[in-house]
Coordinates of C-alpha atoms in Angstrom, one line a residue:
Chain A
M1 CA 18.4 -6.9 23.4
N2 CA 17.7 -6.5 19.8
N3 CA 15.6 -8.4 17.5
K4 CA 18.9 -10.0 15.9
S5 CA 20.0 -11.2 19.2
I6 CA 16.6 -12.6 20.2
E7 CA 16.6 -14.3 16.8
S8 CA 19.9 -15.9 17.2
L9 CA 19.5 -17.1 20.8
L10 CA 16.0 -18.6 19.8
S11 CA 18.2 -20.4 17.0
S12 CA 20.8 -21.9 19.2
A13 CA 18.3 -22.9 21.7
V14 CA 15.9 -24.8 19.4
K15 CA 19.1 -26.3 17.7
N16 CA 20.2 -27.5 21.3
A17 CA 16.7 -28.5 22.4
A18 CA 16.4 -30.9 19.3
P19 CA 16.6 -34.7 20.1
D20 CA 18.8 -36.3 17.7
V21 CA 16.7 -38.5 15.6
L22 CA 18.8 -38.9 12.4
D23 CA 19.3 -42.7 13.3
T24 CA 15.7 -43.7 13.5
V25 CA 15.3 -41.4 10.2
L26 CA 17.7 -43.2 8.3
S27 CA 16.6 -46.8 9.4
E28 CA 12.9 -45.9 8.8
C29 CA 14.1 -44.8 5.1
D30 CA 15.0 -48.6 4.5
R31 CA 11.8 -49.5 5.1
K32 CA 10.6 -47.3 2.1
E33 CA 7.4 -49.4 1.3
G34 CA 3.6 -49.1 2.3
R35 CA 4.3 -45.5 3.9
V36 CA 2.0 -42.7 3.0
I37 CA 4.3 -40.0 1.6
I38 CA 3.1 -36.5 2.7
M39 CA 4.1 -34.1 0.0
A40 CA 4.3 -30.5 0.1
N41 CA 1.2 -29.7 -1.9
A42 CA 1.0 -27.8 -4.7
K43 CA 0.5 -24.0 -4.9
K44 CA -2.8 -23.4 -3.7
K45 CA -4.8 -21.1 -5.9
K46 CA -5.4 -17.9 -4.6
T47 CA -9.3 -17.6 -4.0
V48 CA -8.9 -14.0 -3.0
T49 CA -8.8 -11.3 -5.1
A50 CA -6.4 -8.8 -5.5
I51 CA -8.0 -6.1 -3.7
A52 CA -8.6 -8.1 -0.9
A53 CA -5.3 -9.3 -0.5
V54 CA -4.1 -5.6 -0.5
A55 CA -6.8 -4.6 1.7
A56 CA -5.6 -7.2 4.1
M57 CA -2.4 -5.3 4.0
L58 CA -4.0 -2.7 6.5
V59 CA -3.3 -5.0 9.4
L60 CA -0.1 -3.7 8.8
V61 CA 1.4 -2.0 11.6
L62 CA 4.7 -2.7 11.8
A63 CA 6.2 -1.4 15.3
G64 CA 9.7 -3.6 14.7
V65 CA 12.5 -3.1 12.7
F66 CA 13.7 -5.8 10.6
F67 CA 17.1 -5.4 9.1
I68 CA 18.1 -1.9 9.1
G69 CA 20.5 -0.9 6.3
G70 CA 23.0 1.2 8.4
G71 CA 26.7 2.2 7.6
P72 CA 28.1 3.2 4.7
S73 CA 27.1 0.7 2.2
A74 CA 23.2 1.9 2.8
Q75 CA 23.7 4.0 -0.4
I76 CA 20.4 5.0 -2.3
A77 CA 20.4 3.2 -5.5
A78 CA 16.7 4.5 -6.4
V79 CA 14.0 6.9 -5.1
V80 CA 10.4 5.6 -5.5
S81 CA 7.5 8.0 -5.1
L82 CA 3.9 6.9 -4.7
D83 CA 1.3 9.7 -5.4
V84 CA -2.4 9.7 -4.8
N85 CA -3.0 12.3 -3.0
P86 CA -0.9 11.1 -0.1
S87 CA 2.5 11.4 -1.4
I88 CA 5.0 8.7 0.0
Q89 CA 8.6 8.5 -0.9
L90 CA 10.7 5.4 -0.6
E91 CA 14.2 5.4 -0.5
V92 CA 15.8 2.1 -1.6
N93 CA 19.5 0.5 -1.9
K94 CA 20.7 -1.8 -4.7
H95 CA 19.1 -4.5 -2.9
E96 CA 15.6 -2.7 -3.2
K97 CA 15.5 -2.8 0.8
V98 CA 14.0 0.7 1.9
I99 CA 16.2 2.9 3.7
D100 CA 14.0 5.6 4.5
A101 CA 10.2 6.0 3.9
E102 CA 9.0 9.7 4.2
A103 CA 5.4 11.3 4.0
L104 CA 5.5 14.3 1.6
N105 CA 2.0 15.7 2.9
A106 CA -0.3 15.1 5.7
D107 CA -2.1 12.5 3.8
G108 CA 1.1 10.8 3.3
E109 CA 1.3 11.0 7.3
T110 CA -1.9 9.4 7.5
I111 CA -0.7 6.4 5.0
L112 CA 2.3 5.9 6.8
G113 CA 0.7 5.9 10.4
D114 CA 3.1 4.0 12.5
M115 CA 4.5 1.6 9.6
D116 CA 8.0 1.2 9.8
L117 CA 9.0 0.3 6.1
E118 CA 12.7 0.7 7.0
G119 CA 14.6 -2.6 5.8
T120 CA 11.5 -4.1 4.3
D121 CA 11.7 -5.3 0.8
L122 CA 10.3 -2.5 -1.8
E123 CA 7.9 -4.5 -3.1
V124 CA 6.6 -5.2 0.5
A125 CA 6.6 -1.6 1.4
V126 CA 4.9 -0.8 -2.1
N127 CA 2.2 -3.3 -1.3
A128 CA 1.9 -2.0 2.4
V129 CA 1.2 2.1 1.3
V130 CA -0.9 1.0 -1.6
G131 CA -2.8 -1.4 0.7
S132 CA -3.1 1.6 3.5
M133 CA -4.3 4.0 0.4
L134 CA -7.0 1.6 -0.3
K135 CA -8.3 1.2 3.2
N136 CA -7.8 4.9 3.9
G137 CA -10.2 5.6 0.9
Y138 CA -7.7 7.6 -1.1
L139 CA -7.7 4.8 -3.9
D140 CA -11.2 3.9 -4.7
D141 CA -13.8 3.5 -7.5
M142 CA -14.2 7.3 -7.5
A143 CA -10.5 8.0 -7.8
N144 CA -8.2 5.2 -9.0
S145 CA -5.0 7.0 -9.9
I146 CA -1.9 6.3 -8.8
L147 CA 1.4 8.1 -9.8
V148 CA 4.6 5.8 -9.6
S149 CA 8.1 7.9 -10.1
V150 CA 11.3 6.2 -10.1
K151 CA 14.4 8.3 -9.9
G152 CA 17.3 5.6 -10.2
N153 CA 20.9 6.7 -9.3
G154 CA 24.2 6.3 -11.5
S155 CA 23.7 3.3 -13.3
Y156 CA 20.6 1.9 -11.6
D157 CA 17.7 0.7 -14.4
A158 CA 15.0 2.8 -13.2
Q159 CA 13.3 2.0 -16.6
A160 CA 12.9 -1.8 -15.3
L161 CA 11.8 -0.6 -11.6
K162 CA 9.5 1.6 -13.2
A163 CA 7.8 -1.2 -15.4
R164 CA 8.0 -3.9 -12.8
L165 CA 6.2 -1.6 -10.0
G166 CA 3.7 -0.3 -12.4
E167 CA 2.7 -3.9 -13.2
E168 CA 2.9 -5.0 -9.8
I169 CA 0.5 -2.1 -8.8
S170 CA -1.8 -2.6 -11.6
A171 CA -2.1 -6.2 -10.4
L172 CA -3.1 -5.2 -7.1
L173 CA -5.6 -2.7 -8.2
S174 CA -8.3 -3.9 -10.0
N175 CA -9.7 -1.1 -12.5
G176 CA -7.0 1.1 -11.0
A177 CA -5.1 3.6 -13.2
V178 CA -1.5 3.7 -12.9
L179 CA 0.6 6.0 -14.2
T180 CA 4.5 5.6 -14.2
Q181 CA 7.4 7.6 -15.2
D182 CA 11.1 7.7 -14.8
I183 CA 12.4 10.9 -13.5
S184 CA 15.9 10.3 -13.4
D185 CA 16.6 13.2 -15.5
A186 CA 14.3 15.3 -13.9
D187 CA 15.8 19.0 -14.2
S188 CA 16.5 21.1 -11.2
E189 CA 13.9 23.5 -12.4
V190 CA 11.1 20.5 -11.7
T191 CA 12.8 19.8 -8.2
A192 CA 12.7 23.2 -7.4
L193 CA 9.0 23.5 -7.9
A194 CA 8.5 20.3 -6.3
E195 CA 10.4 21.8 -3.2
K196 CA 8.3 24.9 -3.4
Y197 CA 4.9 23.5 -3.6
G198 CA 6.2 20.6 -1.0
I199 CA 4.8 17.7 -3.4
S200 CA 7.1 14.7 -4.7
V201 CA 9.4 15.5 -7.5
G202 CA 7.4 13.0 -9.6
K203 CA 4.1 15.0 -9.0
A204 CA 5.8 18.2 -10.0
S205 CA 7.3 16.5 -13.4
L206 CA 3.9 15.2 -13.9
I207 CA 2.3 18.8 -13.4
N208 CA 5.0 20.2 -15.4
E209 CA 4.4 17.9 -18.5
I210 CA 0.8 19.1 -18.5
V211 CA 1.3 22.8 -18.1
T212 CA 3.9 22.6 -20.7
N213 CA 1.6 21.2 -23.2
D214 CA -1.7 22.3 -22.5
N215 CA -1.2 25.9 -24.5
G216 CA -1.3 27.9 -21.3
R217 CA -4.9 26.6 -20.3
H218 CA -3.2 26.0 -16.5
D219 CA -0.5 27.0 -14.7
F220 CA 2.0 25.0 -12.0
D221 CA 0.6 26.5 -9.2
E222 CA -3.2 26.1 -10.1
L223 CA -2.6 22.3 -10.4
A224 CA -0.3 21.9 -7.4
G225 CA -3.0 21.0 -5.1
L226 CA -4.7 18.7 -7.2
S227 CA -4.8 14.8 -6.6
I228 CA -3.1 12.5 -9.3
N229 CA -6.5 11.4 -10.4
E230 CA -7.7 14.8 -11.1
L231 CA -4.3 15.4 -13.1
N232 CA -4.8 12.0 -14.9
L233 CA -8.2 13.0 -16.1
I234 CA -7.0 16.7 -16.9
S235 CA -3.9 14.9 -18.8
K236 CA -6.3 13.5 -21.1
N237 CA -6.8 16.8 -22.9
T238 CA -3.2 17.3 -23.5
T239 CA -0.1 15.1 -25.1
V240 CA 2.0 14.1 -22.2
S241 CA 4.9 12.7 -22.8
G242 CA 7.7 10.6 -20.6
V243 CA 4.5 9.0 -18.7
D244 CA 3.2 5.6 -19.0
S245 CA -0.7 5.1 -18.5
E246 CA -2.3 2.0 -17.7
G247 CA -6.1 2.0 -17.2
T248 CA -8.6 4.6 -17.1
A249 CA -8.9 7.3 -14.5
S250 CA -12.3 7.1 -12.9
D251 CA -14.5 10.1 -13.3
K252 CA -17.4 8.5 -11.1
A253 CA -16.8 11.0 -8.6
Y254 CA -18.5 13.5 -11.1
I255 CA -21.9 13.9 -12.4
G256 CA -21.1 12.4 -15.8
K257 CA -20.7 13.9 -19.4
D258 CA -24.6 13.6 -20.0
K259 CA -25.8 15.3 -17.1
A260 CA -23.3 17.9 -17.5
L261 CA -24.5 18.3 -21.0
G262 CA -27.9 18.2 -19.6
A263 CA -27.4 21.1 -17.3
A264 CA -25.6 23.2 -19.9
L265 CA -28.5 22.6 -22.3
K266 CA -31.1 23.6 -19.9
H267 CA -29.3 26.8 -19.0
A268 CA -29.3 27.7 -22.7
G269 CA -32.7 26.8 -23.3
L270 CA -31.8 24.3 -26.1
S271 CA -32.3 20.8 -26.8
K272 CA -29.8 18.1 -28.0
S273 CA -31.3 18.1 -30.9
D274 CA -30.5 21.8 -31.9
I275 CA -26.7 21.7 -31.2
S276 CA -24.0 20.3 -33.3
G277 CA -20.2 20.3 -32.9
L278 CA -20.4 19.0 -29.2
E279 CA -17.2 18.6 -27.4
I280 CA -17.0 17.7 -23.5
E281 CA -13.9 17.3 -21.5
L282 CA -13.0 17.1 -17.9
D283 CA -10.8 20.0 -16.7
Y284 CA -10.1 22.2 -13.8
E285 CA -11.1 25.5 -13.8
Y286 CA -12.1 28.2 -10.8
G287 CA -10.7 25.8 -8.7
V288 CA -13.0 22.9 -9.2
M289 CA -13.3 20.1 -11.6
V290 CA -15.4 21.2 -14.4
Y291 CA -16.9 19.7 -17.5
E292 CA -16.0 22.1 -20.4
I293 CA -18.7 21.8 -23.1
E294 CA -18.7 23.3 -26.2
F295 CA -21.6 23.3 -28.9
D296 CA -22.8 25.1 -31.8
C297 CA -26.2 26.0 -32.5
G298 CA -26.7 27.8 -35.9
A299 CA -24.2 30.5 -35.8
N300 CA -23.9 30.5 -32.1
E301 CA -21.0 29.1 -30.3
Y302 CA -21.7 28.0 -26.7
D303 CA -19.1 27.4 -24.2
Y304 CA -19.9 26.1 -20.5
D305 CA -18.0 24.8 -17.6
I306 CA -20.4 23.0 -15.6
N307 CA -19.3 21.8 -12.1
A308 CA -18.6 18.4 -12.2
L309 CA -19.7 17.7 -8.9
D310 CA -23.0 19.7 -8.6
G311 CA -23.7 20.3 -12.2
S312 CA -23.9 24.0 -11.2
V313 CA -22.9 26.3 -14.1
E314 CA -19.5 27.9 -13.1
A315 CA -19.2 29.9 -16.2
Y316 CA -20.0 30.2 -19.9
D317 CA -19.7 31.9 -22.9
N318 CA -22.1 32.5 -25.8
E319 CA -20.4 34.0 -28.8
I320 CA -22.1 35.1 -32.0
S321 CA -20.3 36.5 -34.8
G322 CA -17.5 37.4 -32.5
S323 CA -19.6 39.3 -29.7
I324 CA -19.0 37.7 -26.3
S325 CA -21.8 37.4 -24.2
S326 CA -20.2 37.3 -21.0
G327 CA -19.4 41.3 -21.3
G328 CA -23.0 41.5 -20.6
T329 CA -24.1 42.6 -24.1
S330 CA -27.7 41.8 -24.6
Y331 CA -28.3 40.0 -27.6
K332 CA -31.1 37.6 -28.9
S333 CA -30.6 34.1 -30.0
K334 CA -32.7 30.8 -29.8
A335 CA -31.8 30.8 -26.1
S336 CA -33.6 34.3 -25.8
G337 CA -33.3 35.6 -22.5
K338 CA -31.9 32.5 -21.0
V339 CA -28.2 33.1 -21.5
D340 CA -28.0 36.2 -19.5
Y341 CA -26.5 35.3 -16.1
D342 CA -27.4 38.3 -13.7
D343 CA -28.7 37.2 -10.6
D344 CA -32.0 39.1 -10.8
D345 CA -33.4 37.0 -13.6
D346 CA -36.0 38.1 -15.8
D347 CA -37.5 34.7 -16.3
D348 CA -38.2 34.0 -12.6
D349 CA -37.7 30.5 -13.5
D350 CA -38.6 27.7 -11.7
D351 CA -35.3 26.0 -12.9
D352 CA -33.4 27.8 -9.9
D353 CA -31.7 24.5 -9.0
Y354 CA -28.5 26.1 -10.5
T355 CA -26.2 28.2 -8.3
P356 CA -25.6 31.7 -10.1
A357 CA -22.6 31.0 -12.4
K358 CA -19.7 32.7 -10.9
K359 CA -18.4 33.8 -14.0
T360 CA -15.1 35.7 -13.1
E361 CA -15.8 39.0 -14.5
S362 CA -19.5 38.9 -12.8
G363 CA -18.9 39.6 -9.5
S364 CA -18.2 37.1 -6.9
E365 CA -15.1 35.3 -7.1
L366 CA -14.0 31.9 -5.0
I367 CA -12.0 33.3 -1.9
G368 CA -9.3 30.3 -2.6
K369 CA -8.2 27.3 -0.8
D370 CA -5.4 29.7 0.7
K371 CA -7.5 32.5 2.3
A372 CA -10.0 29.8 3.6
V373 CA -7.0 28.2 5.5
S374 CA -5.8 31.3 6.8
V375 CA -9.5 32.6 7.9
A376 CA -9.7 29.3 10.1
L377 CA -6.4 29.3 11.2
G378 CA -6.9 32.9 12.4
S379 CA -10.0 32.0 14.3
A380 CA -8.2 29.2 15.8
G381 CA -5.2 31.4 16.7
L382 CA -2.6 28.9 15.3
S383 CA -0.5 29.5 12.2
K384 CA 0.3 26.9 9.6
S385 CA 3.3 25.5 11.3
D386 CA 1.3 24.7 14.2
V387 CA -1.0 22.3 12.8
R388 CA -1.0 19.0 11.2
E389 CA -3.2 16.9 8.8
L390 CA -4.6 20.3 7.4
E391 CA -7.1 19.6 4.8
V392 CA -9.2 21.7 3.0
E393 CA -11.6 21.3 0.5
L394 CA -14.3 23.0 -1.7
D395 CA -17.7 21.6 -0.9
R396 CA -21.4 22.7 -0.8
D397 CA -23.4 22.8 2.1
D398 CA -27.1 23.6 2.5
G399 CA -27.1 25.7 -0.5
N400 CA -23.4 27.5 0.5
T401 CA -20.4 26.9 -1.3
V402 CA -18.0 26.5 1.5
Y403 CA -14.4 25.4 2.0
E404 CA -14.3 22.8 4.7
V405 CA -10.8 23.2 6.5
S406 CA -10.1 21.0 9.0
F407 CA -6.5 20.5 10.8
K408 CA -5.4 19.1 14.3
N409 CA -2.9 20.6 16.9
S410 CA -2.0 19.7 20.5
G411 CA -4.9 17.0 20.8
Y412 CA -7.5 19.0 19.2
E413 CA -9.3 18.4 15.9
Y414 CA -10.4 21.9 14.3
E415 CA -13.2 21.9 11.6
Y416 CA -14.3 25.2 10.0
E417 CA -16.7 25.9 7.3
I418 CA -15.7 29.1 5.4
D419 CA -17.9 30.8 3.0
A420 CA -16.6 30.3 -0.2
Y421 CA -17.4 34.0 -1.3
S422 CA -17.2 36.2 1.7
A423 CA -14.7 34.3 3.9
A424 CA -17.2 34.3 6.6
I425 CA -17.1 31.4 8.9
L426 CA -20.5 29.5 8.8
F427 CA -19.4 26.6 11.0
S428 CA -16.4 26.1 13.6
D429 CA -16.0 23.3 16.1
K430 CA -12.9 22.1 18.0
E431 CA -12.9 18.6 19.8
L432 CA -10.7 16.2 21.2
D433 CA -8.8 14.6 18.6
D434 CA -9.1 10.6 19.3
Chain B
M1 CA 24.3 -3.7 5.0
F2 CA 27.6 -6.2 5.0
I3 CA 26.0 -8.4 7.1
I4 CA 22.7 -8.6 5.4
M5 CA 24.4 -9.2 2.0
A6 CA 26.5 -11.6 3.6
L7 CA 23.0 -13.3 5.3
H8 CA 21.8 -13.3 2.0
E9 CA 24.4 -14.8 0.0
E10 CA 24.7 -17.5 2.9
A11 CA 21.0 -18.3 2.4
E12 CA 21.2 -18.4 -1.3
S13 CA 24.3 -20.8 -1.0
L14 CA 21.9 -22.9 1.4
S15 CA 19.2 -23.4 -1.0
D16 CA 21.6 -24.6 -3.5
K17 CA 23.4 -26.8 -1.4
L18 CA 19.7 -28.3 -0.3
E19 CA 18.7 -28.3 -3.7
A20 CA 21.7 -30.6 -4.7
L21 CA 21.3 -32.7 -1.7
L22 CA 17.5 -33.3 -2.5
A23 CA 18.7 -34.3 -6.1
L24 CA 21.1 -37.0 -4.7
M25 CA 18.3 -38.0 -2.1
A26 CA 16.0 -38.7 -5.2
Q27 CA 18.4 -41.1 -6.3
G28 CA 18.4 -42.9 -3.2
D29 CA 21.6 -41.4 -1.4
K30 CA 21.2 -41.4 2.4
D31 CA 24.5 -39.8 2.8
A32 CA 22.5 -37.0 1.4
L33 CA 19.7 -37.3 3.5
A34 CA 22.1 -37.3 6.5
E35 CA 23.9 -34.2 5.2
L36 CA 20.5 -32.6 4.8
Y37 CA 19.5 -33.4 8.5
E38 CA 22.5 -31.8 9.7
L39 CA 21.8 -28.3 7.6
T40 CA 18.0 -28.2 8.4
Y41 CA 17.2 -30.2 11.7
P42 CA 16.7 -27.1 13.8
S43 CA 14.6 -25.5 11.2
V44 CA 12.3 -28.7 10.9
Y45 CA 12.6 -29.0 14.9
G46 CA 11.6 -25.2 15.5
F47 CA 8.6 -25.3 13.6
A48 CA 7.6 -28.8 14.7
M49 CA 7.9 -27.1 18.2
S50 CA 5.6 -24.3 17.4
M51 CA 2.9 -26.8 15.8
S52 CA 3.1 -29.5 18.6
Q53 CA 1.7 -29.6 22.1
T54 CA 4.4 -31.6 23.5
P55 CA 8.2 -32.8 23.0
H56 CA 6.9 -36.0 21.7
D57 CA 4.7 -34.5 19.3
A58 CA 7.6 -32.2 17.9
E59 CA 10.2 -35.3 17.7
D60 CA 7.6 -37.4 15.6
I61 CA 7.0 -34.5 13.2
L62 CA 11.2 -33.9 13.2
Q63 CA 11.6 -37.4 12.6
E64 CA 8.8 -37.8 9.9
T65 CA 9.8 -35.1 8.0
F66 CA 12.8 -36.3 6.9
I67 CA 11.6 -39.8 6.3
N68 CA 9.1 -37.9 3.8
A69 CA 11.4 -35.7 2.3
F70 CA 13.7 -38.9 1.6
N71 CA 10.7 -40.6 -0.4
A72 CA 9.4 -37.3 -2.0
A73 CA 12.7 -35.9 -3.0
D74 CA 12.2 -37.3 -6.7
R75 CA 9.1 -35.1 -6.8
Y76 CA 11.0 -31.9 -5.7
V77 CA 11.0 -29.3 -8.3
P78 CA 14.0 -27.2 -8.2
H79 CA 12.9 -23.3 -7.5
G80 CA 15.0 -22.0 -5.0
K81 CA 12.8 -22.8 -1.8
P82 CA 14.1 -26.1 -0.3
M83 CA 13.5 -24.7 3.1
A84 CA 10.1 -24.0 2.4
W85 CA 9.3 -27.5 0.7
L86 CA 10.6 -29.1 3.7
M87 CA 8.5 -26.9 6.1
T88 CA 5.2 -27.6 4.1
I89 CA 6.2 -31.4 4.5
A90 CA 6.4 -30.7 8.3
K91 CA 3.0 -28.4 8.6
N92 CA 1.2 -31.1 6.7
L93 CA 2.5 -33.9 8.8
A94 CA 1.5 -31.6 11.8
R95 CA -1.8 -31.1 10.6
M96 CA -2.5 -34.5 10.2
R97 CA -1.2 -35.3 13.6
L98 CA -3.8 -32.9 14.8
R99 CA -6.4 -34.4 13.3
E100 CA -5.5 -38.0 14.5
L101 CA -5.2 -36.6 18.0
G102 CA -8.7 -35.1 18.0
K103 CA -9.1 -32.8 20.8
T104 CA -6.9 -34.5 23.3
T105 CA -5.7 -32.4 26.0
H106 CA -2.1 -31.7 27.2
L107 CA -0.5 -29.7 29.5
P108 CA 2.0 -28.5 27.2
D109 CA 3.8 -25.7 29.4
E110 CA 4.8 -28.4 32.2
D111 CA 5.8 -30.8 29.1
W112 CA 8.0 -28.5 27.4
S113 CA 9.7 -27.0 30.7
C114 CA 10.4 -30.5 31.9
Y115 CA 12.0 -31.5 28.6
L116 CA 14.1 -28.6 28.3
S117 CA 15.2 -28.6 31.8
D118 CA 16.5 -32.0 31.2
K119 CA 18.3 -31.0 28.2
Q120 CA 22.2 -30.5 29.2
S121 CA 22.8 -28.8 25.9
V122 CA 20.3 -25.9 26.4
T123 CA 21.6 -23.1 28.4
S124 CA 19.5 -21.4 30.9
D125 CA 18.9 -18.1 28.8
E126 CA 17.9 -20.4 26.0
R127 CA 15.7 -22.5 28.2
I128 CA 13.9 -19.4 29.2
L129 CA 13.4 -17.7 25.8
L130 CA 12.1 -21.0 24.6
T131 CA 9.8 -21.2 27.4
K132 CA 8.6 -17.8 27.0
A133 CA 8.1 -18.2 23.4
L134 CA 6.0 -21.5 23.8
E135 CA 4.0 -20.2 26.8
L136 CA 3.3 -16.2 25.7
L137 CA 2.9 -16.3 21.9
S138 CA 0.1 -17.8 19.9
E139 CA 0.5 -20.7 17.9
T140 CA 0.6 -18.8 14.7
E141 CA 3.0 -16.2 16.4
Q142 CA 5.3 -19.2 17.4
Q143 CA 5.2 -20.6 13.8
I144 CA 6.1 -17.4 12.2
V145 CA 8.9 -16.6 14.9
M146 CA 10.5 -20.2 14.3
L147 CA 10.2 -20.0 10.6
F148 CA 11.7 -16.8 10.4
A149 CA 14.4 -16.9 13.0
V150 CA 15.3 -20.5 13.0
S151 CA 14.6 -21.8 9.3
G152 CA 15.4 -18.5 7.7
L153 CA 12.5 -18.2 5.6
K154 CA 11.8 -15.0 4.2
H155 CA 8.4 -13.4 5.7
R156 CA 6.7 -14.1 2.1
E157 CA 7.5 -17.5 2.3
I158 CA 6.1 -17.9 5.4
A159 CA 2.9 -15.9 4.3
Q160 CA 2.5 -18.4 1.6
L161 CA 3.5 -21.5 3.9
L162 CA 0.8 -20.6 6.3
D163 CA -1.9 -19.2 4.1
L164 CA -1.6 -15.6 5.5
P165 CA -1.6 -12.5 4.2
L166 CA 2.2 -10.9 4.3
A167 CA 0.9 -8.0 6.2
T168 CA -0.3 -10.2 9.1
V169 CA 3.0 -12.2 9.2
L170 CA 5.1 -8.9 9.1
S171 CA 2.8 -7.4 12.3
K172 CA 2.5 -10.9 14.4
Y173 CA 6.2 -11.3 13.8
S174 CA 7.4 -7.9 15.1
R175 CA 4.3 -7.8 17.9
A176 CA 5.9 -11.6 18.8
I177 CA 9.6 -10.5 18.8
K178 CA 9.0 -7.2 20.8
K179 CA 7.0 -9.5 23.4
L180 CA 10.0 -11.5 24.0
K181 CA 12.3 -8.9 23.8
N182 CA 10.4 -7.4 26.8
E183 CA 10.1 -10.7 28.4
M184 CA 14.0 -11.4 28.0
E185 CA 14.7 -7.6 29.2
A186 CA 12.5 -8.2 32.3
E187 CA 14.3 -11.5 33.3

């Protein structure tokens, strides 16, 4: 027995079980007077906030299947992808029923969980997915950006759907930042990039836009692993066309411009009143989000990359009349002695709360996420294809800069901390995955 | 998909039909009421069953719903949801009734199984399914299943009517129907 046959049996059962009261009804209606009329009440004002309503979506554990669109008419009219970090792709037919819902990455799998969205209305599915993203902490105060990409097939009006979904999601997320784009015309190059990096065509298209327009500051490879919130923040530095943006990407996860500037000034031995021509923007460099800070002090131009998470100095340049300090040239400026960055500081300072700057030419370099993953996998005796929910992130732990790598394999959850410079395994753990 | 489209169109034309009948009822047309009754009594009754302790209560709600619908028809604002409107009346009646009845306890299962076995028109499969539904499902689950399967309301409309989050409706529905399916397969 399937759902449909249960439903129709129930329907006929109720019909057959119902008493016939029509005669009573008709005769009662003659005596109209004096009767209390129970009305359908006016639509109740919603007291729940949008977020709460979405959060309630979380309960969604759809094990059953509603209408399944099968057969030849289940043609894909549009493909909607939702990227946050989790990437979900929904294929819908012309009635906007979901034909297929697919997670495009491990986070996406977490989001979809046991939800079976096939056959549901697109709107319902989008609600459920966004709700699950909120519940699972992928969308919050600190990272509030979501990318909605619509690809229409044939004559399908992707623009309209895009606009509608954008509005809907903006309404669901108070203080969210919603990027929408119509990718019906995405070229094969973008599609190929999406495939290569295992990301949605929508995300690939956004990254491609940024890379094309940012004067070579980034390459695709570098940005492919970023979350939409990070990309949204970065995209502010360039002109990105074809993407509608609603709301402001949150930078609350980061230390903020003031603190970043403070760190740079402290490092330079300057105070705010000494400098001019200040520019600060969030960017992604050296595998981390950084505040790029530029300022002048007299004839000196300073250029800092301050780690946006912990305020450490990732890199800096100090240029006087064309000579660049990062080559190790000793020079004197107002920042006398403070601008060199060898580890054996001669100033023996007490302001050693900065990590040594990891200027690319000056010694240690991050091993990179891929290397960290391969070290962890190697230690576990597994290969990338064996594991799921692979996550890696750069973090600081007990003063060490580490890659935290976690993944799952046949009932076990593995966690590693890999030294981000030496690739040494600092910590490993394997436990039963509950 | 063809079936879905057909269902969809059917539901839409039913809504149109019901709205036309309500418009006539608003002018006191009792033939329209009779026609509306014929088209919707299973829907109202199913929902009434899910909200009632006894067959007697369900019958009262069924009856009162149509009487109230007739009297309130002139206040119906057509917006394509006549069935939901009807169900809201039934819901309000049931709630009022429940308040009146207070905490009187019944032996609902016994009542219903007697009622159903007396009904000649009900097949044995139907009786089993209905009894199981009333026995095993929570009241909310019953309501959701009836509103969806019998009344043909959309999940979204059900959510609105019962003041529940859509996700709750979806998950409760799928759980309930699964439960019934398992029971029927075990029979």
